[in-house]
């Protein structure tokens, strides 16, 4: 049973946001139902950063499983690399609509003649779309970008479907509203928090699902206000592993394991955990479960939400505000 102490810490009620998360997909679809761009596109350029880049990372993991995959380039900077072709559909995602890197990209690709669609909750980016007739999916305000992932992802997929890039059945996304069970994952997340304790989490996954490790890292950074790090197999076995030869006092390893990962990658995960154990590290394996890739991805993200949420509660931290981020933005604007 939740205590009054938890509610007194979680003043913005992030717990309810996590529980309500599956409802975001249907609403995101609805908000983008009339948003699309006509043309023949060879790929997608996604301009976004922080929590607003995460829909693109998930899209990348999902599209590779479709019958008709297409190239996706995710741009997290002020400029777009010159080798990105103008026959890519550009999607600018900024939850606030005021992200300066995304606004800079928007300005550049507009001048370069890219066809563009936008996902935002308002701000300058929405104003520019409305002024210039650029397709816009306007998503709800009042969330932290990292917690609005369902709105953003569903809107992104619907835009790509409306633009002719995704031709597969989209029913699996709408099914997430019923198949995802945040309440059933809460205890597992809280148990993982206890296992991590006061240590710094280091999250690993396969190359195919490395975006999940990055999302867990972001959730620990922003929800729990602690350092966290991520990497992926097999790359980490060729370099990062050596960095743990002597330092084991402050780190806790989390390996996100998908049963359908390459057999050699699964072997690498087990061997890595065993070797780290000889150096004094503890490793938790987190099985990625679900009937399809989307259910696996989003169930795992929800589990990461709970682990980072209770890590914040254990430290007496309200998991919603990002005060240092906001202070940094203010100083950058001067």
PDB file of N, CA and C in Angstrom, residues 97-140:
ATOM      1  N   UNK A  97       7.937  22.915 -28.155  1.00  0.00           N
ATOM      2  CA  UNK A  97       7.867  23.767 -29.331  1.00  0.00           C
ATOM      3  C   UNK A  97       8.891  24.888 -29.307  1.00  0.00           C
ATOM      4  N   UNK A  98       9.737  24.908 -28.289  1.00  0.00           N
ATOM      5  CA  UNK A  98      10.715  25.988 -28.136  1.00  0.00           C
ATOM      6  C   UNK A  98      12.155  25.493 -28.049  1.00  0.00           C
ATOM      7  N   UNK A  99      12.393  24.244 -28.378  1.00  0.00           N
ATOM      8  CA  UNK A  99      13.738  23.682 -28.284  1.00  0.00           C
ATOM      9  C   UNK A  99      14.640  24.329 -29.327  1.00  0.00           C
ATOM     10  N   UNK A 100      15.708  24.980 -28.881  1.00  0.00           N
ATOM     11  CA  UNK A 100      16.469  25.818 -29.811  1.00  0.00           C
ATOM     12  C   UNK A 100      17.175  25.015 -30.891  1.00  0.00           C
ATOM     13  N   UNK A 101      17.660  23.815 -30.565  1.00  0.00           N
ATOM     14  CA  UNK A 101      18.318  23.012 -31.591  1.00  0.00           C
ATOM     15  C   UNK A 101      17.333  22.619 -32.693  1.00  0.00           C
ATOM     16  N   UNK A 102      16.108  22.239 -32.284  1.00  0.00           N
ATOM     17  CA  UNK A 102      15.101  21.816 -33.252  1.00  0.00           C
ATOM     18  C   UNK A 102      14.612  23.000 -34.082  1.00  0.00           C
ATOM     19  N   UNK A 103      14.467  24.159 -33.449  1.00  0.00           N
ATOM     20  CA  UNK A 103      14.087  25.363 -34.192  1.00  0.00           C
ATOM     21  C   UNK A 103      15.149  25.729 -35.225  1.00  0.00           C
ATOM     22  N   UNK A 104      16.419  25.553 -34.855  1.00  0.00           N
ATOM     23  CA  UNK A 104      17.507  25.829 -35.790  1.00  0.00           C
ATOM     24  C   UNK A 104      17.440  24.887 -36.990  1.00  0.00           C
ATOM     25  N   UNK A 105      17.196  23.612 -36.736  1.00  0.00           N
ATOM     26  CA  UNK A 105      17.061  22.646 -37.829  1.00  0.00           C
ATOM     27  C   UNK A 105      15.856  22.981 -38.703  1.00  0.00           C
ATOM     28  N   UNK A 106      14.752  23.333 -38.058  1.00  0.00           N
ATOM     29  CA  UNK A 106      13.534  23.677 -38.784  1.00  0.00           C
ATOM     30  C   UNK A 106      13.809  24.824 -39.756  1.00  0.00           C
ATOM     31  N   UNK A 107      14.503  25.823 -39.283  1.00  0.00           N
ATOM     32  CA  UNK A 107      14.831  26.975 -40.127  1.00  0.00           C
ATOM     33  C   UNK A 107      15.701  26.555 -41.315  1.00  0.00           C
ATOM     34  N   UNK A 108      16.693  25.713 -41.030  1.00  0.00           N
ATOM     35  CA  UNK A 108      17.631  25.278 -42.084  1.00  0.00           C
ATOM     36  C   UNK A 108      16.932  24.424 -43.135  1.00  0.00           C
ATOM     37  N   UNK A 109      16.165  23.425 -42.715  1.00  0.00           N
ATOM     38  CA  UNK A 109      15.556  22.525 -43.696  1.00  0.00           C
ATOM     39  C   UNK A 109      14.408  23.207 -44.446  1.00  0.00           C
ATOM     40  N   UNK A 110      13.783  24.204 -43.808  1.00  0.00           N
ATOM     41  CA  UNK A 110      12.754  24.983 -44.510  1.00  0.00           C
ATOM     42  C   UNK A 110      13.373  25.730 -45.684  1.00  0.00           C
ATOM     43  N   UNK A 111      14.515  26.337 -45.431  1.00  0.00           N
ATOM     44  CA  UNK A 111      15.203  27.086 -46.479  1.00  0.00           C
ATOM     45  C   UNK A 111      15.761  26.162 -47.553  1.00  0.00           C
ATOM     46  N   UNK A 112      16.097  24.922 -47.163  1.00  0.00           N
ATOM     47  CA  UNK A 112      16.684  23.976 -48.114  1.00  0.00           C
ATOM     48  C   UNK A 112      15.640  23.238 -48.939  1.00  0.00           C
ATOM     49  N   UNK A 113      14.368  23.455 -48.645  1.00  0.00           N
ATOM     50  CA  UNK A 113      13.320  22.881 -49.476  1.00  0.00           C
ATOM     51  C   UNK A 113      12.833  21.503 -49.082  1.00  0.00           C
ATOM     52  N   UNK A 114      13.124  21.075 -47.853  1.00  0.00           N
ATOM     53  CA  UNK A 114      12.596  19.794 -47.383  1.00  0.00           C
ATOM     54  C   UNK A 114      11.084  19.896 -47.186  1.00  0.00           C
ATOM     55  N   UNK A 115      10.377  18.809 -47.392  1.00  0.00           N
ATOM     56  CA  UNK A 115       8.991  18.717 -46.976  1.00  0.00           C
ATOM     57  C   UNK A 115       8.973  18.335 -45.502  1.00  0.00           C
ATOM     58  N   UNK A 116       8.145  19.041 -44.715  1.00  0.00           N
ATOM     59  CA  UNK A 116       8.234  18.970 -43.251  1.00  0.00           C
ATOM     60  C   UNK A 116       6.866  18.734 -42.633  1.00  0.00           C
ATOM     61  N   UNK A 117       6.860  17.977 -41.535  1.00  0.00           N
ATOM     62  CA  UNK A 117       5.727  17.909 -40.625  1.00  0.00           C
ATOM     63  C   UNK A 117       6.280  18.081 -39.217  1.00  0.00           C
ATOM     64  N   UNK A 118       5.430  18.497 -38.294  1.00  0.00           N
ATOM     65  CA  UNK A 118       5.889  18.847 -36.939  1.00  0.00           C
ATOM     66  C   UNK A 118       4.991  18.209 -35.895  1.00  0.00           C
ATOM     67  N   UNK A 119       5.629  17.807 -34.779  1.00  0.00           N
ATOM     68  CA  UNK A 119       4.908  17.336 -33.592  1.00  0.00           C
ATOM     69  C   UNK A 119       5.336  18.229 -32.434  1.00  0.00           C
ATOM     70  N   UNK A 120       4.392  18.907 -31.804  1.00  0.00           N
ATOM     71  CA  UNK A 120       4.690  19.806 -30.685  1.00  0.00           C
ATOM     72  C   UNK A 120       3.416  20.034 -29.880  1.00  0.00           C
ATOM     73  N   UNK A 121       3.586  20.561 -28.675  1.00  0.00           N
ATOM     74  CA  UNK A 121       2.419  20.903 -27.851  1.00  0.00           C
ATOM     75  C   UNK A 121       2.085  22.387 -27.932  1.00  0.00           C
ATOM     76  N   UNK A 122       2.884  23.135 -28.681  1.00  0.00           N
ATOM     77  CA  UNK A 122       2.687  24.578 -28.799  1.00  0.00           C
ATOM     78  C   UNK A 122       4.012  25.255 -29.060  1.00  0.00           C
ATOM     79  N   UNK A 123       4.202  26.451 -28.492  1.00  0.00           N
ATOM     80  CA  UNK A 123       5.466  27.151 -28.610  1.00  0.00           C
ATOM     81  C   UNK A 123       5.704  27.763 -29.979  1.00  0.00           C
ATOM     82  N   UNK A 124       6.922  28.200 -30.192  1.00  0.00           N
ATOM     83  CA  UNK A 124       7.284  28.902 -31.427  1.00  0.00           C
ATOM     84  C   UNK A 124       7.163  27.990 -32.642  1.00  0.00           C
ATOM     85  N   UNK A 125       7.490  26.723 -32.467  1.00  0.00           N
ATOM     86  CA  UNK A 125       7.428  25.794 -33.593  1.00  0.00           C
ATOM     87  C   UNK A 125       5.994  25.660 -34.104  1.00  0.00           C
ATOM     88  N   UNK A 126       5.043  25.556 -33.183  1.00  0.00           N
ATOM     89  CA  UNK A 126       3.635  25.482 -33.590  1.00  0.00           C
ATOM     90  C   UNK A 126       3.206  26.774 -34.276  1.00  0.00           C
ATOM     91  N   UNK A 127       3.656  27.907 -33.766  1.00  0.00           N
ATOM     92  CA  UNK A 127       3.322  29.194 -34.385  1.00  0.00           C
ATOM     93  C   UNK A 127       3.840  29.266 -35.821  1.00  0.00           C
ATOM     94  N   UNK A 128       5.068  28.805 -36.033  1.00  0.00           N
ATOM     95  CA  UNK A 128       5.653  28.819 -37.371  1.00  0.00           C
ATOM     96  C   UNK A 128       4.880  27.911 -38.325  1.00  0.00           C
ATOM     97  N   UNK A 129       4.428  26.773 -37.821  1.00  0.00           N
ATOM     98  CA  UNK A 129       3.638  25.862 -38.659  1.00  0.00           C
ATOM     99  C   UNK A 129       2.321  26.515 -39.074  1.00  0.00           C
ATOM    100  N   UNK A 130       1.660  27.106 -38.104  1.00  0.00           N
ATOM    101  CA  UNK A 130       0.362  27.721 -38.390  1.00  0.00           C
ATOM    102  C   UNK A 130       0.510  28.920 -39.328  1.00  0.00           C
ATOM    103  N   UNK A 131       1.609  29.641 -39.201  1.00  0.00           N
ATOM    104  CA  UNK A 131       1.851  30.799 -40.059  1.00  0.00           C
ATOM    105  C   UNK A 131       2.172  30.394 -41.488  1.00  0.00           C
ATOM    106  N   UNK A 132       2.895  29.256 -41.637  1.00  0.00           N
ATOM    107  CA  UNK A 132       3.400  28.869 -42.953  1.00  0.00           C
ATOM    108  C   UNK A 132       2.681  27.666 -43.564  1.00  0.00           C
ATOM    109  N   UNK A 133       1.606  27.224 -42.918  1.00  0.00           N
ATOM    110  CA  UNK A 133       0.829  26.123 -43.477  1.00  0.00           C
ATOM    111  C   UNK A 133       1.536  24.786 -43.458  1.00  0.00           C
ATOM    112  N   UNK A 134       2.371  24.556 -42.462  1.00  0.00           N
ATOM    113  CA  UNK A 134       3.111  23.290 -42.345  1.00  0.00           C
ATOM    114  C   UNK A 134       2.302  22.320 -41.490  1.00  0.00           C
ATOM    115  N   UNK A 135       2.155  21.075 -41.924  1.00  0.00           N
ATOM    116  CA  UNK A 135       1.367  20.091 -41.168  1.00  0.00           C
ATOM    117  C   UNK A 135       1.862  19.941 -39.729  1.00  0.00           C
ATOM    118  N   UNK A 136       0.925  19.992 -38.775  1.00  0.00           N
ATOM    119  CA  UNK A 136       1.265  20.000 -37.354  1.00  0.00           C
ATOM    120  C   UNK A 136       0.350  19.047 -36.598  1.00  0.00           C
ATOM    121  N   UNK A 137       0.959  18.156 -35.808  1.00  0.00           N
ATOM    122  CA  UNK A 137       0.223  17.348 -34.832  1.00  0.00           C
ATOM    123  C   UNK A 137       0.404  18.021 -33.478  1.00  0.00           C
ATOM    124  N   UNK A 138      -0.661  18.608 -32.972  1.00  0.00           N
ATOM    125  CA  UNK A 138      -0.601  19.358 -31.716  1.00  0.00           C
ATOM    126  C   UNK A 138      -0.984  18.415 -30.580  1.00  0.00           C
ATOM    127  N   UNK A 139      -0.008  18.061 -29.754  1.00  0.00           N
ATOM    128  CA  UNK A 139      -0.233  17.095 -28.682  1.00  0.00           C
ATOM    129  C   UNK A 139      -0.457  17.815 -27.351  1.00  0.00           C
ATOM    130  N   UNK A 140      -0.997  17.114 -26.340  1.00  0.00           N
ATOM    131  CA  UNK A 140      -1.373  17.785 -25.088  1.00  0.00           C
ATOM    132  C   UNK A 140      -0.191  18.389 -24.334  1.00  0.00           C
TER     133      UNK A 140
END
